Coordinates of C-alpha atoms in Angstrom, one line a residue:
Chain A
M1 CA -10.3 -41.5 -81.9
D2 CA -12.7 -38.4 -81.7
A3 CA -15.6 -40.6 -82.6
I4 CA -14.6 -43.1 -79.4
N5 CA -14.2 -39.3 -77.9
Q6 CA -18.2 -38.7 -78.5
T7 CA -19.5 -42.1 -77.9
T8 CA -18.3 -42.3 -74.3
A9 CA -19.1 -38.4 -73.6
A10 CA -22.6 -39.2 -73.5
P11 CA -22.7 -42.1 -71.0
Q12 CA -20.7 -40.0 -68.8
A13 CA -23.3 -38.0 -67.5
A14 CA -25.0 -41.1 -66.0
W15 CA -21.9 -42.1 -64.6
G16 CA -22.4 -41.3 -61.0
R17 CA -24.9 -44.4 -61.0
V18 CA -22.7 -46.7 -62.4
R19 CA -21.2 -49.1 -60.0
R20 CA -17.9 -47.5 -58.4
S21 CA -15.5 -50.2 -59.1
R22 CA -15.8 -50.0 -62.6
Y23 CA -14.5 -46.5 -62.4
V24 CA -11.6 -47.4 -60.2
A25 CA -10.6 -50.5 -62.2
D26 CA -10.3 -47.8 -65.3
M27 CA -8.4 -45.3 -63.5
A28 CA -6.2 -47.7 -62.0
L29 CA -5.8 -49.2 -65.4
K30 CA -5.1 -45.8 -66.9
V31 CA -2.8 -44.4 -64.6
I32 CA -0.7 -47.5 -64.0
C33 CA -0.4 -47.5 -68.1
I34 CA 0.9 -43.6 -67.7
L35 CA 3.4 -44.4 -64.7
F36 CA 4.7 -47.4 -66.7
T37 CA 5.3 -45.5 -69.7
A38 CA 7.0 -42.6 -68.0
L39 CA 9.1 -44.8 -66.2
G40 CA 10.4 -46.1 -69.4
A41 CA 11.4 -42.8 -70.9
F42 CA 12.6 -41.4 -66.9
V43 CA 15.2 -44.5 -67.1
L44 CA 16.3 -43.6 -71.1
G45 CA 16.7 -39.7 -69.7
W46 CA 18.5 -41.0 -66.4
I47 CA 21.0 -43.1 -68.2
L48 CA 21.6 -40.4 -71.1
L49 CA 22.4 -37.6 -68.2
M50 CA 24.7 -40.5 -66.3
L51 CA 26.9 -40.9 -69.3
I52 CA 27.1 -36.9 -70.3
Y53 CA 27.8 -35.9 -66.6
E54 CA 30.5 -38.9 -66.0
G55 CA 31.2 -38.3 -70.0
V56 CA 31.8 -35.1 -70.3
S57 CA 33.9 -34.3 -67.7
A58 CA 36.7 -36.8 -69.1
L59 CA 36.0 -35.8 -73.0
R60 CA 39.7 -33.7 -74.0
P61 CA 40.8 -33.2 -77.2
E62 CA 43.6 -35.5 -76.4
V63 CA 40.9 -38.3 -76.0
F64 CA 40.4 -38.4 -79.6
T65 CA 43.9 -38.7 -80.8
G66 CA 45.9 -40.1 -78.2
T67 CA 46.3 -44.2 -77.7
T68 CA 45.6 -46.1 -74.1
P69 CA 47.6 -44.9 -71.6
G70 CA 49.4 -46.9 -68.8
P71 CA 47.1 -47.2 -65.8
M72 CA 47.9 -44.2 -63.6
T73 CA 49.6 -41.8 -66.1
K74 CA 48.1 -38.6 -67.2
G75 CA 47.2 -38.2 -70.9
G76 CA 46.4 -40.7 -73.4
G77 CA 42.9 -41.2 -75.2
I78 CA 40.9 -44.0 -77.1
A79 CA 42.1 -43.0 -80.6
N80 CA 43.0 -46.8 -81.4
A81 CA 39.8 -48.4 -79.9
L82 CA 37.9 -45.5 -82.2
V83 CA 39.5 -46.4 -85.1
G84 CA 39.3 -50.0 -84.3
S85 CA 35.7 -50.2 -83.7
L86 CA 35.1 -48.5 -86.8
I87 CA 37.0 -50.8 -88.7
L88 CA 35.7 -53.9 -87.4
T89 CA 32.4 -52.5 -87.5
F90 CA 32.6 -51.9 -91.6
L91 CA 34.0 -54.9 -92.5
G92 CA 31.1 -56.4 -90.3
I93 CA 28.2 -54.4 -91.9
V94 CA 30.5 -54.9 -95.4
V95 CA 30.3 -59.0 -95.2
A96 CA 26.9 -58.6 -93.8
T97 CA 25.1 -56.5 -96.3
P98 CA 25.3 -58.1 -99.5
I99 CA 24.6 -61.7 -98.0
G100 CA 21.7 -60.1 -96.1
V101 CA 20.3 -58.3 -99.0
L102 CA 20.6 -61.3 -101.5
A103 CA 18.8 -63.7 -98.6
G104 CA 15.9 -61.3 -98.0
T105 CA 15.7 -60.9 -101.6
Y106 CA 15.2 -64.6 -101.9
L107 CA 12.6 -65.2 -99.1
A108 CA 10.6 -62.3 -100.6
E109 CA 10.8 -63.2 -104.6
Y110 CA 11.8 -66.5 -105.3
G111 CA 10.8 -68.3 -101.9
K112 CA 7.4 -67.4 -101.8
G113 CA 5.4 -70.3 -100.2
S114 CA 8.2 -72.9 -100.7
K115 CA 9.3 -75.0 -97.3
L116 CA 12.5 -74.1 -97.7
A117 CA 11.9 -69.9 -97.2
E118 CA 9.7 -71.0 -94.6
L119 CA 12.3 -72.8 -93.0
I120 CA 14.8 -70.3 -93.7
R121 CA 12.7 -67.5 -92.2
F122 CA 12.2 -69.6 -89.0
V123 CA 15.8 -69.9 -88.6
N124 CA 16.7 -66.4 -89.3
D125 CA 14.0 -65.2 -86.8
I126 CA 16.0 -67.2 -84.1
L127 CA 19.4 -66.2 -85.0
L128 CA 17.7 -62.6 -84.7
A129 CA 17.3 -63.2 -81.0
A130 CA 20.1 -65.7 -80.4
P131 CA 22.4 -65.0 -77.2
S132 CA 25.7 -62.8 -79.1
I133 CA 28.1 -64.4 -76.8
L134 CA 27.2 -68.0 -78.3
I135 CA 28.0 -66.4 -81.8
G136 CA 31.8 -65.2 -80.3
L137 CA 32.2 -69.0 -79.0
F138 CA 31.0 -70.1 -82.4
V139 CA 33.2 -67.5 -84.2
Y140 CA 36.5 -68.8 -81.8
T141 CA 36.1 -71.9 -82.7
L142 CA 35.8 -71.5 -86.5
M143 CA 38.2 -68.9 -87.0
V144 CA 40.4 -68.2 -83.7
Q145 CA 41.5 -71.6 -82.8
P146 CA 42.5 -72.6 -86.6
M147 CA 44.0 -69.3 -87.1
G148 CA 46.4 -69.7 -83.7
G149 CA 45.5 -66.4 -82.6
Y150 CA 42.8 -63.2 -82.0
S151 CA 42.1 -61.1 -85.2
G152 CA 40.4 -58.2 -86.4
W153 CA 38.6 -60.7 -89.1
A154 CA 37.6 -62.8 -86.7
G155 CA 35.9 -59.9 -84.9
G156 CA 34.7 -58.6 -88.1
V157 CA 32.9 -62.2 -89.0
A158 CA 31.2 -62.3 -85.8
L159 CA 29.7 -58.8 -86.0
A160 CA 28.7 -59.9 -89.6
I161 CA 26.7 -62.6 -88.2
I162 CA 24.7 -60.8 -85.8
A163 CA 24.1 -58.4 -88.9
V164 CA 22.9 -60.7 -91.1
P165 CA 19.5 -61.4 -89.4
V166 CA 18.7 -57.7 -89.2
I167 CA 19.3 -57.0 -92.7
V168 CA 17.5 -60.1 -93.9
R169 CA 14.4 -59.6 -92.2
T170 CA 14.3 -55.8 -92.8
T171 CA 14.9 -56.6 -96.5
E172 CA 12.1 -59.0 -97.0
D173 CA 9.9 -57.0 -94.9
M174 CA 10.8 -54.0 -97.2
L175 CA 10.2 -56.1 -100.3
R176 CA 7.0 -57.4 -99.5
I177 CA 5.5 -54.2 -99.6
V178 CA 6.6 -53.1 -102.8
P179 CA 3.3 -53.5 -104.7
G180 CA 2.9 -56.5 -107.4
S181 CA 1.8 -54.4 -110.4
L182 CA 5.3 -52.8 -110.4
R183 CA 6.6 -56.2 -110.9
E184 CA 4.0 -57.2 -113.3
A185 CA 4.7 -54.2 -115.0
G186 CA 8.5 -54.9 -115.4
A187 CA 7.6 -58.3 -116.1
A188 CA 5.3 -57.2 -119.3
L189 CA 8.3 -55.6 -120.5
G190 CA 10.1 -59.0 -120.8
A191 CA 12.3 -57.8 -118.0
P192 CA 13.9 -61.6 -116.7
L193 CA 12.9 -61.4 -112.9
S194 CA 16.9 -60.8 -111.6
K195 CA 16.2 -57.3 -114.1
V196 CA 13.1 -56.9 -112.4
I197 CA 14.4 -57.4 -108.7
T198 CA 17.4 -55.1 -109.6
M199 CA 16.0 -52.1 -111.0
I200 CA 12.5 -52.1 -109.9
T201 CA 11.8 -53.5 -106.5
W202 CA 15.1 -52.9 -105.2
R203 CA 14.8 -48.8 -106.0
A204 CA 11.3 -49.0 -105.0
A205 CA 12.4 -50.1 -101.4
R206 CA 15.8 -48.7 -101.5
A207 CA 15.0 -46.5 -98.2
G208 CA 13.7 -48.9 -95.9
M209 CA 16.9 -51.1 -97.2
V210 CA 18.8 -48.7 -96.5
T211 CA 17.2 -47.9 -92.8
G212 CA 17.6 -51.6 -92.0
I213 CA 21.3 -51.7 -93.0
L214 CA 21.8 -48.7 -90.7
L215 CA 19.9 -50.3 -87.8
A216 CA 22.0 -53.2 -88.4
T217 CA 25.1 -51.0 -87.9
A218 CA 23.7 -49.3 -84.8
R219 CA 23.1 -52.9 -83.6
I220 CA 26.9 -54.0 -84.3
A221 CA 28.1 -50.9 -83.3
G222 CA 28.1 -51.8 -79.7
E223 CA 28.2 -55.5 -79.1
T224 CA 30.5 -56.6 -76.6
A225 CA 30.3 -60.1 -75.9
P226 CA 31.1 -61.3 -79.7
L227 CA 34.4 -59.3 -79.5
L228 CA 35.7 -60.5 -76.2
F229 CA 36.8 -63.9 -77.9
T230 CA 36.9 -62.8 -81.2
A231 CA 38.7 -59.5 -81.9
L232 CA 39.8 -58.8 -77.9
N233 CA 41.1 -55.8 -77.3
N234 CA 44.8 -54.2 -77.3
N235 CA 46.0 -51.4 -75.6
F236 CA 48.2 -50.2 -78.8
W237 CA 47.2 -49.6 -82.4
F238 CA 46.6 -52.7 -84.6
R239 CA 48.7 -54.5 -87.1
A240 CA 48.1 -53.5 -90.6
D241 CA 47.0 -57.1 -91.0
L242 CA 44.5 -57.0 -88.3
M243 CA 45.9 -60.3 -87.3
G244 CA 46.3 -60.6 -83.3
G245 CA 43.9 -58.2 -81.0
V246 CA 42.1 -55.0 -82.1
A247 CA 41.2 -52.1 -80.0
N248 CA 37.7 -51.6 -80.2
L249 CA 35.7 -49.3 -77.7
P250 CA 32.9 -52.1 -76.6
V251 CA 35.9 -54.2 -75.0
M252 CA 38.1 -51.6 -74.2
I253 CA 34.9 -49.7 -71.9
Y254 CA 34.3 -53.3 -70.6
Q255 CA 37.8 -53.9 -69.0
F256 CA 38.1 -50.2 -68.0
A257 CA 35.3 -49.5 -66.5
L258 CA 35.9 -52.6 -64.2
S259 CA 39.6 -51.6 -63.8
P260 CA 40.9 -49.8 -60.5
Y261 CA 42.5 -47.1 -62.0
Q262 CA 41.2 -43.9 -62.1
N263 CA 42.6 -42.9 -65.6
W264 CA 41.1 -45.8 -67.2
R265 CA 37.8 -45.1 -65.6
E266 CA 37.5 -41.6 -67.0
L267 CA 38.5 -42.9 -70.3
A268 CA 35.8 -45.8 -69.9
W269 CA 33.5 -42.9 -69.5
A270 CA 34.4 -41.2 -72.4
G271 CA 33.8 -44.0 -74.8
A272 CA 30.6 -45.1 -73.5
L273 CA 29.7 -41.2 -74.1
V274 CA 30.6 -41.5 -77.5
I275 CA 29.2 -45.0 -78.7
T276 CA 25.8 -44.3 -77.2
L277 CA 25.4 -41.0 -78.6
S278 CA 27.0 -42.4 -82.4
I279 CA 24.4 -45.3 -81.7
L280 CA 21.4 -43.1 -80.8
A281 CA 22.2 -40.9 -83.5
L282 CA 22.6 -43.7 -86.4
S283 CA 19.2 -45.3 -85.1
I284 CA 17.7 -41.9 -85.6
V285 CA 18.8 -41.1 -88.7
A286 CA 17.5 -44.5 -89.8
R287 CA 14.5 -43.8 -88.5
L288 CA 14.1 -40.2 -90.4
I289 CA 14.9 -41.6 -93.7
F290 CA 12.7 -44.0 -93.4
K291 CA 9.8 -41.7 -92.3
K292 CA 10.8 -38.8 -95.0
D293 CA 10.4 -41.9 -98.0
T294 CA 7.4 -43.4 -96.6
S295 CA 5.7 -39.8 -96.2
R296 CA 6.0 -39.2 -99.9
Chain B
M1 CA 13.6 -47.6 -118.3
V2 CA 13.9 -46.8 -121.8
A3 CA 17.6 -48.2 -122.1
L4 CA 16.3 -51.4 -120.5
S5 CA 13.7 -52.1 -123.2
Q6 CA 15.5 -51.1 -126.0
K7 CA 18.2 -53.6 -124.3
L8 CA 16.2 -56.4 -124.1
L9 CA 14.7 -55.6 -127.8
V10 CA 17.8 -56.1 -129.1
T11 CA 18.9 -59.1 -127.2
S12 CA 15.4 -60.8 -128.2
M13 CA 15.9 -59.9 -131.7
E14 CA 19.7 -61.4 -131.7
K15 CA 18.4 -64.4 -130.1
P16 CA 14.8 -65.5 -130.4
S17 CA 15.2 -68.6 -128.2
R18 CA 14.8 -68.3 -124.7
R19 CA 18.5 -68.9 -124.0
S20 CA 19.4 -65.7 -124.1
P21 CA 22.9 -64.1 -122.1
Q22 CA 20.2 -62.3 -119.8
L23 CA 18.9 -65.8 -118.5
S24 CA 22.3 -66.4 -118.0
F25 CA 22.9 -63.2 -115.3
D26 CA 19.3 -64.4 -114.1
Q27 CA 20.4 -67.7 -113.2
V28 CA 23.3 -66.2 -111.4
F29 CA 21.2 -63.8 -109.5
R30 CA 19.2 -66.6 -108.2
L31 CA 21.6 -68.8 -107.3
A32 CA 23.4 -65.8 -105.2
S33 CA 20.6 -65.0 -103.2
L34 CA 19.9 -69.0 -102.9
S35 CA 23.2 -69.3 -101.3
S36 CA 23.0 -66.2 -99.4
A37 CA 19.8 -67.6 -97.6
L38 CA 21.5 -70.8 -97.1
I39 CA 24.1 -69.1 -95.3
V40 CA 21.6 -68.1 -92.6
L41 CA 21.0 -72.1 -92.0
I42 CA 24.9 -73.1 -92.1
V43 CA 25.2 -70.4 -89.2
L44 CA 22.8 -71.8 -87.2
A45 CA 24.3 -75.3 -88.2
G46 CA 27.7 -73.8 -87.2
I47 CA 26.6 -72.6 -84.2
I48 CA 25.0 -75.9 -83.1
G49 CA 28.1 -78.0 -84.0
S50 CA 30.6 -75.5 -82.7
M51 CA 29.3 -75.6 -79.1
I52 CA 29.0 -79.8 -79.3
Y53 CA 32.5 -80.3 -80.6
G54 CA 34.1 -78.2 -78.0
G55 CA 31.4 -79.6 -75.2
L56 CA 31.8 -82.7 -75.8
P57 CA 34.9 -83.4 -73.7
A58 CA 32.9 -81.8 -70.4
F59 CA 29.9 -84.2 -71.4
R60 CA 32.0 -87.2 -71.5
E61 CA 34.2 -86.6 -68.6
F62 CA 31.6 -85.7 -66.2
G63 CA 28.5 -87.1 -68.1
F64 CA 25.1 -86.1 -66.5
G65 CA 26.4 -84.7 -63.3
F66 CA 27.9 -81.9 -65.2
I67 CA 24.5 -80.2 -65.4
T68 CA 23.6 -81.2 -61.7
S69 CA 27.1 -80.6 -59.7
S70 CA 27.3 -77.2 -58.3
V71 CA 30.9 -77.3 -58.0
W72 CA 33.3 -75.4 -60.1
D73 CA 36.7 -75.6 -59.0
V74 CA 39.7 -74.5 -61.5
Q75 CA 42.5 -76.0 -59.3
R76 CA 41.1 -79.5 -59.4
D77 CA 39.6 -79.3 -62.6
Q78 CA 36.0 -80.3 -61.2
Y79 CA 33.2 -78.8 -63.2
G80 CA 29.7 -78.4 -62.7
A81 CA 26.6 -76.4 -64.2
W82 CA 24.2 -76.0 -61.7
V83 CA 24.9 -72.5 -60.3
A84 CA 25.2 -70.9 -63.5
I85 CA 21.8 -72.6 -64.3
V86 CA 19.8 -72.0 -61.4
G87 CA 21.1 -68.2 -61.6
T88 CA 20.5 -67.9 -65.5
L89 CA 17.0 -69.1 -64.7
T90 CA 16.5 -67.0 -61.5
S91 CA 17.6 -63.6 -62.9
A92 CA 15.3 -64.0 -66.1
L93 CA 12.7 -65.2 -64.0
I94 CA 12.8 -61.6 -62.2
A95 CA 13.3 -60.3 -65.5
L96 CA 10.0 -61.4 -66.6
V97 CA 7.9 -60.7 -63.3
I98 CA 9.2 -57.1 -63.0
G99 CA 9.4 -56.3 -67.2
V100 CA 6.2 -58.1 -68.2
P101 CA 3.6 -55.8 -66.8
I102 CA 5.4 -52.8 -67.3
S103 CA 5.9 -53.7 -71.3
L104 CA 1.8 -54.3 -71.5
G105 CA 1.6 -51.2 -69.7
I106 CA 3.4 -49.1 -72.3
A107 CA 1.6 -51.6 -75.2
I108 CA -1.6 -50.2 -73.7
F109 CA -0.7 -47.1 -73.6
L110 CA 0.3 -46.4 -76.7
T111 CA -2.4 -48.2 -78.2
Q112 CA -5.3 -47.3 -76.1
L113 CA -4.5 -44.0 -74.1
C114 CA -1.9 -41.9 -75.9
P115 CA -3.1 -39.1 -78.0
P116 CA -1.7 -39.3 -81.3
W117 CA 0.8 -36.6 -81.5
L118 CA 2.2 -38.2 -78.4
K119 CA 2.5 -41.7 -79.9
R120 CA 5.6 -41.2 -82.1
P121 CA 7.8 -39.7 -79.5
V122 CA 7.5 -42.2 -77.0
S123 CA 7.4 -45.2 -79.7
T124 CA 10.7 -43.9 -80.6
T125 CA 11.8 -43.3 -77.0
I126 CA 11.2 -46.8 -76.1
E127 CA 12.6 -48.1 -79.4
L128 CA 16.1 -45.9 -78.7
L129 CA 16.2 -48.0 -75.3
A130 CA 16.5 -51.2 -77.2
A131 CA 19.5 -49.7 -79.1
V132 CA 21.4 -49.0 -76.1
P133 CA 24.5 -51.1 -76.0
S134 CA 24.1 -53.5 -73.2
I135 CA 27.6 -52.5 -71.5
I136 CA 26.0 -48.9 -70.8
Y137 CA 23.1 -51.0 -69.1
G138 CA 26.0 -52.9 -67.5
M139 CA 27.8 -49.3 -66.4
W140 CA 24.7 -47.8 -65.4
G141 CA 23.6 -50.8 -63.2
L142 CA 27.2 -51.3 -61.3
F143 CA 27.9 -47.2 -60.7
V144 CA 24.3 -45.2 -60.2
F145 CA 21.8 -48.0 -59.8
A146 CA 23.8 -50.7 -57.3
P147 CA 24.5 -48.5 -54.4
L148 CA 21.3 -46.6 -54.4
F149 CA 19.9 -50.0 -54.6
A150 CA 22.1 -51.0 -51.6
Q151 CA 21.3 -47.8 -49.7
F152 CA 17.6 -47.9 -50.1
V153 CA 16.4 -51.6 -50.1
Q154 CA 18.7 -53.8 -49.7
I155 CA 19.9 -52.7 -45.8
P156 CA 16.3 -51.7 -45.2
V157 CA 14.9 -54.9 -46.5
S158 CA 17.5 -57.0 -44.6
S159 CA 17.1 -55.3 -41.0
I160 CA 13.2 -55.8 -41.5
V161 CA 13.0 -59.7 -42.6
E162 CA 16.1 -60.5 -40.3
G163 CA 15.4 -63.8 -38.4
L164 CA 11.7 -64.1 -40.1
P165 CA 11.6 -68.0 -41.3
V166 CA 11.6 -67.7 -45.4
F167 CA 11.9 -64.0 -46.2
G168 CA 14.8 -63.9 -43.9
T169 CA 16.6 -66.6 -46.4
I170 CA 15.6 -65.2 -49.4
L171 CA 15.6 -62.0 -48.6
Y172 CA 18.5 -60.9 -46.6
A173 CA 21.7 -59.6 -48.0
R174 CA 24.8 -60.7 -46.1
T175 CA 27.2 -57.9 -47.7
P176 CA 24.9 -55.4 -49.0
S177 CA 26.8 -54.1 -52.1
G178 CA 23.9 -53.4 -54.1
V179 CA 25.2 -56.5 -56.6
G180 CA 23.6 -60.0 -56.8
V181 CA 20.7 -61.8 -58.8
L182 CA 17.7 -59.3 -57.9
T183 CA 19.7 -56.3 -59.2
A184 CA 21.0 -58.5 -62.4
G185 CA 17.2 -59.3 -62.7
I186 CA 16.1 -55.7 -62.4
I187 CA 18.5 -54.7 -65.0
L188 CA 17.4 -57.1 -67.5
A189 CA 13.6 -56.2 -66.9
I190 CA 14.9 -52.9 -68.0
M191 CA 16.6 -54.1 -71.6
I192 CA 13.7 -56.6 -71.9
I193 CA 11.0 -53.6 -71.6
P194 CA 11.4 -52.4 -75.2
F195 CA 11.2 -55.6 -76.6
I196 CA 8.0 -56.9 -75.1
A197 CA 6.7 -53.6 -75.4
S198 CA 7.1 -52.7 -79.3
I199 CA 5.7 -56.5 -80.4
S200 CA 2.6 -56.3 -77.7
R201 CA 2.4 -53.0 -79.4
D202 CA 2.3 -54.1 -82.8
I203 CA -0.1 -57.1 -81.6
L204 CA -2.7 -54.8 -80.3
D205 CA -2.4 -52.4 -83.4
Q206 CA -3.6 -55.7 -85.7
I207 CA -6.6 -56.2 -83.8
P208 CA -9.1 -54.4 -86.1
P209 CA -10.8 -51.0 -84.3
V210 CA -14.0 -51.8 -85.1
L211 CA -14.0 -54.1 -82.3
R212 CA -12.8 -51.9 -79.7
E213 CA -14.9 -48.9 -80.6
S214 CA -18.0 -50.8 -81.0
A215 CA -16.9 -51.7 -77.1
Y216 CA -16.6 -48.3 -76.2
G217 CA -19.8 -47.7 -78.0
I218 CA -22.0 -49.7 -75.6
G219 CA -20.3 -47.5 -72.6
C220 CA -17.5 -49.9 -71.8
T221 CA -14.5 -48.5 -70.1
T222 CA -11.1 -48.4 -71.2
W223 CA -9.9 -51.7 -68.3
E224 CA -13.0 -53.4 -69.6
V225 CA -11.8 -53.0 -73.2
V226 CA -8.4 -54.2 -72.7
R227 CA -9.5 -56.9 -70.4
H228 CA -12.6 -58.2 -72.2
V229 CA -12.0 -57.3 -76.1
L230 CA -8.2 -56.9 -76.9
L231 CA -6.9 -59.5 -74.3
P232 CA -9.3 -62.7 -75.4
Q233 CA -8.4 -61.2 -79.3
V234 CA -4.5 -61.2 -78.5
G235 CA -4.5 -64.3 -76.9
V236 CA -1.1 -66.6 -76.9
S237 CA 0.6 -64.4 -79.1
V238 CA 1.2 -61.6 -76.3
I239 CA 2.9 -64.7 -74.6
G240 CA 5.4 -65.3 -77.6
A241 CA 6.3 -61.8 -77.1
I242 CA 7.0 -62.2 -73.6
M243 CA 8.7 -65.9 -74.6
L244 CA 11.0 -63.6 -76.8
G245 CA 11.9 -60.8 -74.1
L246 CA 12.7 -64.5 -72.0
G247 CA 15.0 -65.9 -74.8
R248 CA 16.9 -62.3 -74.7
A249 CA 17.0 -62.4 -71.1
L250 CA 18.7 -65.8 -70.8
G251 CA 21.1 -65.0 -73.0
E252 CA 22.3 -61.2 -72.1
T253 CA 25.8 -61.3 -71.1
M254 CA 27.5 -58.0 -70.6
A255 CA 25.3 -56.2 -68.3
V256 CA 24.6 -59.1 -66.5
T257 CA 28.3 -59.7 -65.9
F258 CA 28.6 -56.1 -64.3
V259 CA 26.1 -56.2 -61.8
I260 CA 25.5 -60.0 -61.1
G261 CA 28.7 -60.6 -58.9
N262 CA 30.1 -63.3 -60.4
A263 CA 30.1 -65.6 -57.3
N264 CA 30.6 -69.7 -57.9
R265 CA 28.6 -70.7 -55.1
L266 CA 24.8 -71.1 -55.1
S267 CA 23.0 -68.7 -52.2
P268 CA 19.4 -68.8 -51.4
S269 CA 19.3 -64.9 -51.2
L270 CA 18.3 -62.8 -54.0
F271 CA 20.7 -60.1 -52.6
D272 CA 23.8 -62.3 -52.7
P273 CA 25.8 -62.2 -55.9
G274 CA 25.8 -65.2 -58.5
S275 CA 26.4 -65.9 -61.8
T276 CA 25.0 -66.8 -65.3
I277 CA 26.0 -69.3 -68.0
A278 CA 26.3 -66.2 -70.1
S279 CA 28.6 -64.2 -67.4
R280 CA 30.6 -67.0 -66.2
I281 CA 31.8 -67.6 -70.0
A282 CA 32.2 -64.0 -70.4
N283 CA 34.6 -63.8 -67.3
E284 CA 36.5 -66.9 -67.6
F285 CA 36.6 -67.8 -71.3
N286 CA 39.9 -65.9 -72.4
E287 CA 41.8 -67.8 -69.4
A288 CA 40.3 -70.7 -69.8
I289 CA 42.4 -74.1 -71.1
G290 CA 41.9 -77.6 -71.5
L291 CA 38.6 -78.9 -69.7
Q292 CA 37.6 -75.5 -68.4
L293 CA 37.6 -74.6 -72.2
N294 CA 35.5 -77.8 -72.5
A295 CA 32.9 -77.2 -69.8
L296 CA 32.5 -73.4 -70.8
M297 CA 31.5 -74.6 -74.1
A298 CA 29.2 -77.4 -72.4
L299 CA 27.6 -74.4 -70.5
G300 CA 27.4 -72.1 -74.3
C301 CA 25.7 -76.0 -75.3
I302 CA 23.0 -75.6 -72.4
L303 CA 22.3 -72.0 -72.9
F304 CA 22.0 -72.3 -76.4
L305 CA 19.4 -75.4 -76.5
V306 CA 17.3 -73.1 -73.7
T307 CA 17.1 -70.1 -75.6
F308 CA 16.4 -72.1 -79.1
T309 CA 13.5 -73.9 -76.9
V310 CA 12.3 -70.5 -76.2
L311 CA 13.0 -68.7 -79.1
V312 CA 11.2 -71.3 -80.8
I313 CA 8.0 -71.4 -78.7
A314 CA 8.2 -68.1 -79.2
R315 CA 8.2 -67.9 -82.8
V316 CA 5.1 -70.2 -83.1
L317 CA 3.4 -68.0 -80.9
V318 CA 4.1 -64.7 -82.5
A319 CA 3.7 -66.0 -86.0
R320 CA 0.1 -67.5 -85.2
V321 CA -1.5 -63.8 -85.3
K322 CA 0.4 -63.4 -88.6
M323 CA -1.3 -65.7 -90.3
R324 CA -5.0 -64.9 -89.3

């Protein structure tokens, strides 16, 4: 940057003679770019302020301990939705992590240059951006219809399908930046490829892989559309076998925010504040882990 | 490491042949990673299969007319996708028209204008916008943005364009409530900005700095560097980034369901409520039975085809820059 500034400093003096339109175009670009960036930051700030303004006034201790109240009644909380969301997210990430990590490992370590790996990478990139509501429809056909009803298991599987492509992508990217010499050193000791991968490559890429799993968690924690047709929602505690509707924050927020009842709307704001702050905190922690590891 | 090599030494002394127990773990591990990778393919095949399986009865019942018919009548069991298709395409197009210039501006700011100390905080802020759940955008859109939009845009604009030939139709709000196709497009624009901006930033970062510096060296302004050096370099890959944003906008569900108004009829005005494929599925699926369920699945099938095509093009265009 310094080098550029110095080179542009000299012609600056002669700019008086330069055609004015060049200067105007340049200033216009700079001003517009700065304005647009400020707009992006402004929108994030606005959304956060809205959540804090509406959410904090709705936050009472009882929100975290009570279950869903009836419409227009006093008291009650979102404890069932909070715990349900935690369980569904946990279920999703527990299913997705081994599949995602192993698939990413296959792409980075075994499938170099193979046609199959190229195809899987392609499909994975498409799944990464595929509409999540379609995944809800898929799991509905796959699990809800045959099992005869909504269930927490279906919700967990739907979330896992969303998390897998994220983990596959980050795992592959992280394994690829591990230097080949490390693998060669392991192989030279006579270690088979599986040992080289699990004991050397995975360890070297650990921070990046953990970051990927955390980002996947943050992604699925706020997903609503795939849960609409799988876990649905429930105004009571879920059953121990997770069959039937399982209360969860995103769908609860969706239903309560659009409801005509004041107390439900307040709970929706409280839930929205809780879920957004958790997700943003998770994303920031994931970035910090990665930054700390790469700066060493 | 010491333990590992000792263990290896022992096994290789016991069994000098290559068929040691180590190898079998090796094979199991390889098989496990291969089958995990294949799950990715199976999931995509499953999505396609379930959409076709679920949507087939509706396609069979209505034939090609399912796409072109704008009737969606649950009472008479008549279904057509046209209103939802138009709503999906219009809102996504509005999102691109608003979102793309802003995203590219942010990408240019981050790569060309931003002082180094500011780069990381700004990048993180933009990326955090992508992490905010879509229901939160929906709530913001419905409770904060829509009232302001109705008061400061819909009402004044409607009173100006009233009676004008073309604008009097497409920009006239019969009931200025703030929700509608244009509002959905604006919310979608905000939601796709982080994706397009961060990919464009990565693409711009990949251009060798020497090209940029030599252009500055002969006295080019930032605008000229962007226009004549960076733009020809990035070429089609930025279109790939935009297509990726388009894919997101087409399939976004929750935020749109909040702000589009969920109307079943086709309206010529952008200020009027409409519906998208995703919002209609989200709204009706849980109460749907029989043919309505199949019709919604068929809608999902159309949505899948459209987004799949867009995403494939996006992927091919973005991948081209990485090859170089």
